[in-house]
Tab-separated table of C-alpha atoms and ligand atoms in Angstrom:
chain	number	residue	atom	x	y	z
A	227	UNK	CA	-54.265	-83.230	-26.769
A	228	UNK	CA	-55.802	-80.615	-26.796
A	229	UNK	CA	-56.438	-78.116	-29.312
A	230	UNK	CA	-52.911	-76.415	-30.939
A	231	UNK	CA	-53.712	-72.942	-29.988
A	232	UNK	CA	-54.814	-73.705	-26.343
A	233	UNK	CA	-51.550	-75.696	-26.519
A	234	UNK	CA	-49.664	-72.051	-27.999
A	235	UNK	CA	-51.212	-70.537	-25.317
A	236	UNK	CA	-50.045	-72.498	-22.076
A	237	UNK	CA	-47.052	-72.509	-23.545
A	238	UNK	CA	-46.334	-68.825	-24.381
A	239	UNK	CA	-44.040	-68.882	-26.674
A	240	UNK	CA	-44.240	-65.305	-27.943
A	241	UNK	CA	-43.580	-65.059	-32.055
A	242	UNK	CA	-44.100	-69.195	-31.508
A	243	UNK	CA	-46.921	-70.912	-31.994
A	244	UNK	CA	-47.786	-74.719	-31.238
A	245	UNK	CA	-47.388	-78.201	-34.689
A	246	UNK	CA	-47.739	-81.023	-32.474
A	247	UNK	CA	-47.150	-82.301	-29.228
A	248	UNK	CA	-45.966	-85.868	-28.312
A	249	UNK	CA	-45.726	-87.532	-25.313
A	250	UNK	CA	-42.383	-89.527	-24.501
A	251	UNK	CA	-43.544	-92.483	-22.941
A	252	UNK	CA	-47.080	-93.245	-20.942
A	253	UNK	CA	-47.157	-93.126	-17.712
A	254	UNK	CA	-47.447	-90.008	-14.451
A	255	UNK	CA	-44.091	-88.597	-14.876
A	256	UNK	CA	-43.608	-88.178	-19.141
A	257	UNK	CA	-41.675	-85.954	-21.654
A	258	UNK	CA	-43.592	-83.938	-23.679
A	259	UNK	CA	-41.952	-82.706	-26.842
A	260	UNK	CA	-43.258	-79.202	-28.403
A	261	UNK	CA	-42.683	-79.062	-32.080
A	262	UNK	CA	-43.336	-74.713	-32.535
A	263	UNK	CA	-42.990	-72.789	-35.911
A	264	UNK	CA	-42.761	-69.074	-35.967
A	265	UNK	CA	-45.462	-67.200	-36.826
A	266	UNK	CA	-46.832	-65.004	-39.427
A	267	UNK	CA	-44.720	-63.487	-42.135
A	268	UNK	CA	-40.781	-62.610	-41.029
A	269	UNK	CA	-37.381	-62.386	-42.217
A	270	UNK	CA	-35.063	-64.186	-39.854
A	271	UNK	CA	-32.770	-62.023	-37.806
A	272	UNK	CA	-29.071	-63.286	-37.655
A	273	UNK	CA	-27.880	-64.507	-34.903
A	274	UNK	CA	-24.155	-62.334	-34.443
A	275	UNK	CA	-25.961	-59.323	-35.550
A	276	UNK	CA	-29.633	-58.942	-35.562
A	277	UNK	CA	-29.449	-57.962	-38.748
A	278	UNK	CA	-32.981	-59.836	-41.182
A	279	UNK	CA	-32.294	-62.108	-43.843
A	280	UNK	CA	-34.755	-63.879	-46.089
A	281	UNK	CA	-31.569	-65.635	-47.605
A	282	UNK	CA	-31.775	-69.448	-45.938
A	283	UNK	CA	-30.040	-71.827	-46.191
A	284	UNK	CA	-30.467	-74.666	-44.114
A	285	UNK	CA	-32.020	-75.898	-41.626
A	286	UNK	CA	-31.535	-78.026	-39.264
A	287	UNK	CA	-34.962	-79.934	-35.951
A	288	UNK	CA	-32.719	-78.606	-32.424
A	289	UNK	CA	-34.240	-79.132	-29.423
A	290	UNK	CA	-34.045	-77.206	-26.247
A	291	UNK	CA	-35.076	-78.025	-22.679
A	292	UNK	CA	-38.669	-75.850	-20.844
A	293	UNK	CA	-39.735	-75.942	-17.561
A	294	UNK	CA	-41.652	-78.459	-16.896
A	295	UNK	CA	-45.232	-78.996	-17.616
A	296	UNK	CA	-47.483	-80.023	-14.104
A	297	UNK	CA	-45.816	-83.340	-13.882
A	298	UNK	CA	-44.391	-83.748	-17.074
A	299	UNK	CA	-40.434	-82.216	-18.282
A	300	UNK	CA	-40.848	-80.435	-22.206
A	301	UNK	CA	-38.272	-80.945	-24.667
A	302	UNK	CA	-39.631	-77.135	-27.245
A	303	UNK	CA	-38.416	-79.120	-31.330
A	304	UNK	CA	-37.563	-76.412	-33.438
A	305	UNK	CA	-36.212	-76.840	-37.284
A	306	UNK	CA	-33.928	-73.986	-36.230
A	307	UNK	CA	-32.342	-71.770	-39.416
A	308	UNK	CA	-29.132	-71.538	-41.013
A	309	UNK	CA	-29.501	-68.019	-42.527
A	310	UNK	CA	-26.546	-65.820	-44.467
A	311	UNK	CA	-25.707	-62.307	-43.701
A	312	UNK	CA	-24.421	-59.862	-44.869
A	313	UNK	CA	-22.193	-58.741	-42.510
A	314	UNK	CA	-21.451	-61.960	-40.380
A	315	UNK	CA	-21.576	-64.989	-43.400
A	316	UNK	CA	-23.115	-68.102	-42.465
A	317	UNK	CA	-24.957	-68.273	-39.147
A	318	UNK	CA	-27.892	-69.797	-37.563
A	319	UNK	CA	-31.186	-67.454	-36.931
A	320	UNK	CA	-32.106	-65.988	-33.663
A	321	UNK	CA	-34.905	-67.969	-31.314
A	322	UNK	CA	-36.468	-65.182	-29.347
A	323	UNK	CA	-37.133	-67.477	-26.035
A	324	UNK	CA	-33.521	-68.241	-25.714
A	325	UNK	CA	-30.149	-67.543	-25.811
A	326	UNK	CA	-27.755	-67.987	-28.975
A	327	UNK	CA	-25.847	-71.330	-28.667
A	328	UNK	CA	-27.747	-72.846	-25.179
A	329	UNK	CA	-29.595	-75.359	-25.683
A	330	UNK	CA	-32.520	-74.525	-22.436
A	331	UNK	CA	-34.588	-71.653	-23.110
A	332	UNK	CA	-34.325	-68.567	-21.003
A	333	UNK	CA	-37.552	-68.495	-18.193
A	334	UNK	CA	-35.661	-72.055	-17.448
A	335	UNK	CA	-32.309	-70.391	-17.058
A	336	UNK	CA	-33.838	-68.537	-15.044
A	337	UNK	CA	-35.030	-70.518	-13.026
A	338	UNK	CA	-32.316	-72.421	-12.824
A	339	UNK	CA	-29.539	-69.476	-11.999
A	340	UNK	CA	-31.867	-68.542	-9.155
A	341	UNK	CA	-32.048	-71.857	-7.789
A	342	UNK	CA	-28.120	-72.731	-7.972
A	343	UNK	CA	-27.946	-69.483	-5.325
A	344	UNK	CA	-29.356	-71.611	-2.705
A	345	UNK	CA	-28.884	-74.000	-3.576
A	346	UNK	CA	-25.960	-76.540	-5.094
A	347	UNK	CA	-25.630	-77.147	-8.771
A	348	UNK	CA	-26.242	-80.819	-8.707
A	349	UNK	CA	-29.172	-80.268	-6.606
A	350	UNK	CA	-30.358	-77.498	-9.092
A	351	UNK	CA	-29.604	-79.952	-12.016
A	352	UNK	CA	-31.100	-83.296	-10.679
A	353	UNK	CA	-34.416	-80.787	-9.985
A	354	UNK	CA	-35.221	-79.830	-12.670
A	355	UNK	CA	-34.152	-82.803	-15.232
A	356	UNK	CA	-30.999	-81.034	-17.273
A	357	UNK	CA	-26.883	-82.523	-16.693
A	358	UNK	CA	-24.666	-80.848	-13.929
A	359	UNK	CA	-23.233	-78.899	-16.550
A	360	UNK	CA	-25.967	-77.821	-19.097
A	361	UNK	CA	-26.650	-75.851	-15.119
A	362	UNK	CA	-23.986	-74.609	-14.138
A	363	UNK	CA	-23.958	-72.775	-18.128
A	364	UNK	CA	-27.620	-71.737	-17.207
A	365	UNK	CA	-26.042	-70.143	-13.865
A	366	UNK	CA	-23.528	-67.961	-15.690
A	367	UNK	CA	-25.266	-67.052	-18.974
A	368	UNK	CA	-28.024	-66.365	-15.799
A	369	UNK	CA	-25.203	-64.207	-13.774
A	370	UNK	CA	-23.864	-62.494	-16.278
A	371	UNK	CA	-27.342	-61.082	-17.474
A	372	UNK	CA	-27.823	-59.834	-13.904
A	373	UNK	CA	-24.801	-58.250	-14.172
A	374	UNK	CA	-24.262	-56.840	-17.369
A	375	UNK	CA	-27.671	-54.794	-16.069
A	376	UNK	CA	-25.987	-53.106	-12.713
A	377	UNK	CA	-24.853	-49.521	-12.361
A	378	UNK	CA	-21.565	-48.924	-12.378
A	379	UNK	CA	-20.872	-47.265	-8.759
A	380	UNK	CA	-18.142	-45.204	-7.743
A	381	UNK	CA	-17.822	-46.547	-4.180
A	382	UNK	CA	-15.576	-43.936	-1.526
A	383	UNK	CA	-14.953	-46.477	0.856
A	384	UNK	CA	-12.434	-49.935	-0.768
A	385	UNK	CA	-12.243	-52.830	0.888
A	386	UNK	CA	-9.575	-55.441	0.165
A	387	UNK	CA	-9.465	-58.512	2.083
A	388	UNK	CA	-7.055	-62.345	2.217
A	389	UNK	CA	-9.855	-65.111	1.890
A	390	UNK	CA	-8.318	-68.098	3.294
A	391	UNK	CA	-9.011	-70.860	0.415
A	392	UNK	CA	-7.372	-74.491	0.569
A	393	UNK	CA	-4.954	-76.421	0.858
A	394	UNK	CA	-4.031	-75.999	-3.282
A	395	UNK	CA	-4.316	-72.405	-4.019
A	396	UNK	CA	-4.020	-71.154	-0.576
A	397	UNK	CA	-5.537	-68.094	-0.468
A	398	UNK	CA	-7.899	-65.172	-2.816
A	399	UNK	CA	-8.009	-60.833	-2.926
A	400	UNK	CA	-10.756	-60.214	-2.205
A	401	UNK	CA	-11.711	-56.672	-3.213
A	402	UNK	CA	-14.988	-54.823	-2.040
A	403	UNK	CA	-17.336	-51.873	-2.159
A	404	UNK	CA	-17.938	-51.206	1.351
A	405	UNK	CA	-19.924	-47.886	0.959
A	406	UNK	CA	-23.358	-50.341	-0.436
A	407	UNK	CA	-21.321	-53.416	0.787
A	408	UNK	CA	-21.107	-55.881	-2.771
A	409	UNK	CA	-18.216	-57.649	-4.010
A	410	UNK	CA	-16.279	-56.252	-6.912
A	411	UNK	CA	-13.523	-58.499	-7.472
A	412	UNK	CA	-11.541	-61.728	-6.917
A	413	UNK	CA	-8.063	-63.229	-8.071
A	414	UNK	CA	-5.719	-65.559	-6.886
A	415	UNK	CA	-3.115	-65.150	-4.649
A	416	UNK	CA	-2.400	-62.333	-2.307
A	417	UNK	CA	0.099	-60.554	-2.952
A	418	UNK	CA	1.079	-56.744	-4.369
A	419	UNK	CA	-0.138	-57.553	-8.628
A	420	UNK	CA	-2.843	-59.310	-7.243
A	421	UNK	CA	-4.184	-56.567	-5.801
A	422	UNK	CA	-2.772	-54.173	-7.863
A	423	UNK	CA	-4.459	-55.530	-10.851
A	424	UNK	CA	-8.534	-56.043	-9.528
A	425	UNK	CA	-7.650	-51.671	-8.603
A	426	UNK	CA	-7.204	-51.521	-12.236
A	427	UNK	CA	-9.015	-53.698	-13.464
A	428	UNK	CA	-12.198	-53.716	-12.372
A	429	UNK	CA	-12.282	-50.018	-11.312
A	430	UNK	CA	-11.887	-47.540	-14.292
A	431	UNK	CA	-10.481	-43.445	-14.245
A	432	UNK	CA	-13.434	-41.986	-12.838
A	433	UNK	CA	-14.349	-45.236	-10.225
A	434	UNK	CA	-10.627	-45.078	-9.248
A	435	UNK	CA	-10.691	-40.812	-9.085
A	436	UNK	CA	-13.555	-41.467	-6.207
A	437	UNK	CA	-11.431	-44.070	-4.138
A	438	UNK	CA	-11.066	-42.247	-0.492
A	439	UNK	CA	-10.077	-44.999	1.768
A	440	UNK	CA	-9.422	-48.296	0.713
A	441	UNK	CA	-10.225	-50.601	4.453
A	442	UNK	CA	-7.428	-53.672	4.311
A	443	UNK	CA	-4.890	-55.744	7.498
A	444	UNK	CA	-1.419	-55.227	7.643
A	445	UNK	CA	-0.400	-57.230	5.056
A	446	UNK	CA	2.827	-55.181	3.410
A	447	UNK	CA	2.351	-56.424	0.367
A	448	UNK	CA	-1.596	-55.107	0.384
A	449	UNK	CA	-0.415	-51.165	1.696
A	450	UNK	CA	2.550	-51.300	-1.303
A	451	UNK	CA	-0.416	-51.953	-4.003
A	452	UNK	CA	-2.650	-49.875	-2.897
A	453	UNK	CA	-0.109	-46.524	-1.922
A	454	UNK	CA	0.383	-47.330	-6.219
A	455	UNK	CA	-1.854	-47.637	-7.342
A	456	UNK	CA	-4.474	-45.044	-5.753
A	457	UNK	CA	-1.984	-42.867	-4.132
A	458	UNK	CA	-4.057	-40.485	-2.839
A	459	UNK	CA	-6.817	-43.219	-0.858
A	460	UNK	CA	-6.049	-42.688	2.174
A	461	UNK	CA	-5.922	-46.768	4.189
A	462	UNK	CA	-7.991	-47.248	7.442
A	463	UNK	CA	-6.563	-50.736	8.553
A	464	UNK	CA	-9.250	-53.364	10.217
A	465	UNK	CA	-10.489	-52.731	13.269
A	466	UNK	CA	-11.040	-56.583	13.295
A	467	UNK	CA	-8.065	-57.745	12.424
A	468	UNK	CA	-5.892	-55.187	14.698
A	469	UNK	CA	-7.724	-57.138	17.783
A	470	UNK	CA	-7.077	-60.474	16.253
A	471	UNK	CA	-2.808	-59.745	16.917
A	472	UNK	CA	-4.089	-58.118	20.422
A	473	UNK	CA	-6.320	-61.300	20.927
A	474	UNK	CA	-3.419	-63.985	19.899
A	475	UNK	CA	-0.411	-61.154	21.308
A	476	UNK	CA	-2.840	-61.936	24.927
A	477	UNK	CA	-3.374	-65.762	23.899
A	478	UNK	CA	0.929	-65.534	24.107
A	479	UNK	CA	1.175	-64.366	27.246
A	480	UNK	CA	-1.648	-67.357	28.688
A	481	UNK	CA	1.096	-69.678	26.807
A	482	UNK	CA	3.677	-68.308	29.153
A	483	UNK	CA	2.287	-68.006	32.314
A	484	UNK	CA	0.938	-70.945	32.249
A	485	UNK	CA	2.230	-73.746	30.532
A	486	UNK	CA	5.882	-73.623	30.730
A	487	UNK	CA	5.861	-72.458	34.730
A	488	UNK	CA	4.385	-75.856	36.227
A	489	UNK	CA	2.537	-78.593	36.306
A	490	UNK	CA	0.504	-77.576	38.763
A	491	UNK	CA	-0.669	-73.546	37.028
A	492	UNK	CA	-0.790	-75.763	33.499
A	493	UNK	CA	-3.476	-77.804	35.242
A	494	UNK	CA	-5.014	-74.101	36.239
A	495	UNK	CA	-5.154	-72.837	33.126
A	496	UNK	CA	-5.780	-75.665	30.901
A	497	UNK	CA	-9.145	-75.288	28.998
A	498	UNK	CA	-9.326	-71.504	29.525
A	499	UNK	CA	-7.866	-70.568	25.687
A	500	UNK	CA	-11.670	-69.601	24.136
A	501	UNK	CA	-12.994	-68.384	28.359
A	502	UNK	CA	-9.987	-65.181	27.796
A	503	UNK	CA	-9.958	-64.699	24.703
A	504	UNK	CA	-14.226	-63.539	24.650
A	505	UNK	CA	-14.333	-59.503	25.525
A	506	UNK	CA	-15.491	-59.479	29.277
A	507	UNK	CA	-19.356	-58.155	27.695
A	508	UNK	CA	-19.866	-61.196	26.674
A	509	UNK	CA	-18.799	-63.404	29.498
A	510	UNK	CA	-21.883	-64.692	31.795
A	511	UNK	CA	-22.369	-66.056	34.713
A	512	UNK	CA	-20.536	-68.601	36.281
A	513	UNK	CA	-18.137	-68.643	33.128
A	514	UNK	CA	-17.428	-64.850	34.878
A	515	UNK	CA	-16.512	-66.931	38.096
A	516	UNK	CA	-14.061	-68.529	36.182
A	517	UNK	CA	-12.714	-65.250	34.455
A	518	UNK	CA	-12.331	-64.054	37.787
A	519	UNK	CA	-10.272	-67.695	39.576
A	520	UNK	CA	-8.091	-66.699	36.361
A	521	UNK	CA	-6.441	-63.699	36.819
A	522	UNK	CA	-5.944	-63.774	40.944
A	523	UNK	CA	-3.946	-66.948	40.155
A	524	UNK	CA	-1.791	-64.207	37.634
A	525	UNK	CA	-2.014	-60.620	37.658
A	526	UNK	CA	0.360	-60.106	34.750
A	527	UNK	CA	-2.370	-62.455	32.971
A	528	UNK	CA	-4.812	-59.677	34.060
A	529	UNK	CA	-3.381	-57.554	33.248
A	530	UNK	CA	-2.594	-58.354	29.607
A	531	UNK	CA	-6.848	-58.643	29.261
A	532	UNK	CA	-7.282	-55.475	30.915
A	533	UNK	CA	-4.378	-54.218	27.956
A	534	UNK	CA	-6.582	-55.989	25.476
A	535	UNK	CA	-10.266	-54.806	26.461
A	536	UNK	CA	-9.271	-51.399	25.948
A	537	UNK	CA	-8.002	-51.951	22.942
A	538	UNK	CA	-11.236	-51.271	21.393
A	539	UNK	CA	-11.059	-47.464	22.197
A	540	UNK	CA	-8.346	-46.890	19.881
A	541	UNK	CA	-11.925	-46.235	16.971
A	542	UNK	CA	-13.715	-44.291	19.784
A	543	UNK	CA	-11.609	-40.465	19.432
A	544	UNK	CA	-12.820	-38.362	16.348
A	545	UNK	CA	-9.470	-36.251	16.864
A	546	UNK	CA	-5.633	-38.089	15.920
A	547	UNK	CA	-5.036	-37.032	18.811
A	548	UNK	CA	-7.227	-38.174	21.202
A	549	UNK	CA	-5.705	-42.023	19.875
A	550	UNK	CA	-2.104	-40.265	19.893
A	551	UNK	CA	-3.260	-39.257	23.269
A	552	UNK	CA	-5.013	-43.106	24.542
A	553	UNK	CA	-2.550	-44.991	23.308
A	554	UNK	CA	0.512	-42.678	24.747
A	555	UNK	CA	-1.514	-43.764	28.224
A	556	UNK	CA	-2.068	-47.025	27.309
A	557	UNK	CA	2.206	-46.986	26.456
A	558	UNK	CA	2.519	-46.156	29.828
A	559	UNK	CA	0.069	-48.297	31.349
A	560	UNK	CA	2.424	-50.980	29.619
A	561	UNK	CA	5.352	-49.725	30.845
A	562	UNK	CA	6.794	-52.204	33.756
A	563	UNK	CA	4.971	-55.668	33.265
A	564	UNK	CA	7.147	-57.199	31.843
A	565	UNK	CA	4.809	-58.494	29.519
A	566	UNK	CA	7.061	-58.983	25.924
A	567	UNK	CA	4.292	-60.261	24.072
A	568	UNK	CA	1.997	-57.385	24.755
A	569	UNK	CA	5.497	-54.818	23.693
A	570	UNK	CA	5.250	-56.667	20.406
A	571	UNK	CA	2.323	-55.467	20.126
A	572	UNK	CA	2.924	-52.464	20.705
A	573	UNK	CA	5.155	-51.501	18.824
A	574	UNK	CA	2.739	-52.745	15.818
A	575	UNK	CA	0.085	-49.910	16.783
A	576	UNK	CA	2.716	-47.951	17.157
A	577	UNK	CA	4.481	-48.762	13.756
A	578	UNK	CA	0.561	-48.216	11.955
A	579	UNK	CA	-0.806	-45.736	14.149
A	580	UNK	CA	-1.130	-43.503	11.152
A	581	UNK	CA	-3.758	-46.451	9.476
A	582	UNK	CA	-5.583	-46.459	12.695
A	583	UNK	CA	-5.679	-42.443	13.265
A	584	UNK	CA	-6.678	-42.879	10.483
A	585	UNK	CA	-10.332	-44.061	10.836
A	586	UNK	CA	-10.897	-40.388	12.597
A	587	UNK	CA	-10.967	-38.362	8.980
A	588	UNK	CA	-12.409	-42.320	7.143
A	589	UNK	CA	-15.066	-43.512	9.747
A	590	UNK	CA	-15.551	-47.375	7.236
A	591	UNK	CA	-18.301	-49.555	7.546
A	592	UNK	CA	-15.952	-51.968	9.495
A	593	UNK	CA	-19.125	-53.514	10.925
A	594	UNK	CA	-19.401	-54.505	6.782
A	595	UNK	CA	-16.300	-55.439	6.233
A	596	UNK	CA	-16.698	-58.610	9.389
A	597	UNK	CA	-20.586	-59.104	6.798
A	598	UNK	CA	-19.090	-59.382	4.047
A	599	UNK	CA	-16.766	-62.109	5.264
A	600	UNK	CA	-19.199	-64.277	6.292
A	601	UNK	CA	-20.894	-64.073	3.196
A	602	UNK	CA	-17.232	-64.648	1.112
A	603	UNK	CA	-16.564	-67.788	3.280
A	604	UNK	CA	-19.766	-69.074	2.803
A	605	UNK	CA	-19.982	-68.851	-0.445
A	606	UNK	CA	-17.315	-70.474	-1.080
A	607	UNK	CA	-17.639	-72.906	1.227
A	608	UNK	CA	-20.591	-74.280	-0.891
A	609	UNK	CA	-18.675	-73.593	-3.804
A	610	UNK	CA	-16.388	-76.985	-3.038
A	611	UNK	CA	-13.073	-76.020	-5.140
A	612	UNK	CA	-15.093	-74.182	-8.312
A	613	UNK	CA	-12.256	-73.837	-10.473
A	614	UNK	CA	-14.053	-71.196	-13.118
A	615	UNK	CA	-13.588	-68.718	-10.222
A	616	UNK	CA	-15.277	-66.209	-13.194
A	617	UNK	CA	-18.965	-67.973	-12.586
A	618	UNK	CA	-17.946	-68.166	-8.551
A	619	UNK	CA	-16.626	-64.333	-8.094
A	620	UNK	CA	-20.515	-64.055	-10.591
A	621	UNK	CA	-21.921	-65.981	-7.148
A	622	UNK	CA	-20.523	-63.851	-4.791
A	623	UNK	CA	-21.633	-60.002	-6.804
A	624	UNK	CA	-24.653	-61.676	-6.343
A	625	UNK	CA	-24.174	-62.850	-3.015
A	626	UNK	CA	-23.427	-59.739	-1.309
A	627	UNK	CA	-25.884	-57.920	-3.325
A	628	UNK	CA	-28.872	-59.498	-2.642
A	629	UNK	CA	-30.684	-58.735	-5.416
A	630	UNK	CA	-33.703	-60.473	-3.944
A	631	UNK	CA	-35.882	-58.714	-0.871
A	632	UNK	CA	-39.289	-58.679	-2.221
A	633	UNK	CA	-41.692	-61.002	-4.296
A	634	UNK	CA	-41.208	-57.980	-6.706
A	635	UNK	CA	-37.400	-58.564	-6.997
A	636	UNK	CA	-38.271	-62.346	-7.975
A	637	UNK	CA	-41.349	-61.833	-10.542
A	638	UNK	CA	-37.938	-59.214	-12.199
A	639	UNK	CA	-36.225	-62.465	-12.517
A	640	UNK	CA	-38.512	-64.680	-13.871
A	641	UNK	CA	-40.576	-63.016	-16.228
A	642	UNK	CA	-39.459	-64.647	-19.013
A	643	UNK	CA	-37.851	-63.796	-22.859
B	855	LIG	ZN1	-25.031	-61.473	-38.592
């Protein structure tokens, strides 16, 4: 082994020097045990409050996993003292290179935490030679540290959405900041209480006062929660949810016209569902021909399709009068068409006119709502049934905030101690 001074420099734990290095099991991939001691004469720091004291009760050998040296795994060995603190009583001394109670050094924690954001925890654990639970704890500590250091924002526009989770627990309610495109809070279920709870616990009074609009779907409990907690905020209905209702209505027309109209028509309409639900501008070439053939066979389906296509324009007006005028025209075009499904949709649109027209005053970024949804679903799918909601929320925050966009950002996370 090289000189101890060289080893100390390589290890690079400030305030500690290497006493001894031991190889465990010879071979190309050995484990290094590195004994370290404190440098200089300073009182011990209490891990509870940070006060310094000379009163040492006893000491115990402890180990921390650390970054590897080339191909060799490293365990840092240190006799950690227990001190008598004036304020806290008997506590362990604080070590500069790791969090209290953590069994990995802080720099290894950073690397594991970072890896866990792009691979499953089990992979990251194997990669760094630690157990799954150690990796999970490291990830959580990493994310908590990151989250604590972030500024508290006052979002003008909020988004509240339900995310389908799985069989046992059906839904999550997710609250997000639509201006910055970040997740703020997560709660189980999709009841009025879950959203009201989120709005009161994740936002303080100043933040709540700054909210001008909340973008949500027509889910009644959400509308109630917003009305009771944020009486001054306007509800803007999410465009994609409204269009989803329209697509469902169109699909129902297709079923009526083709499937309940005898065998010949049924054969003709088979396998056309996804084609029909696509927007005209995204349909190309021979598929357009197919659609045209379908419309030629059934005028009513054509009419319903055109009505659905036109609904996009609800969000192009600058004034409520414009929206009202368009909707009026749309309703008129629907009259005498004998399309009960579309009429039901029309009722919904009229009933929720305020929420739709609110977009004129509060141009919520619908694109952000959509991209957040995709991100959230991706994280939840990858975290497969994660029980720990706190960590899941932190993961969602990380994925939506995307804090690493350049080499400099990355360096900030990997600067040790
Ligand atoms: Zn203390």
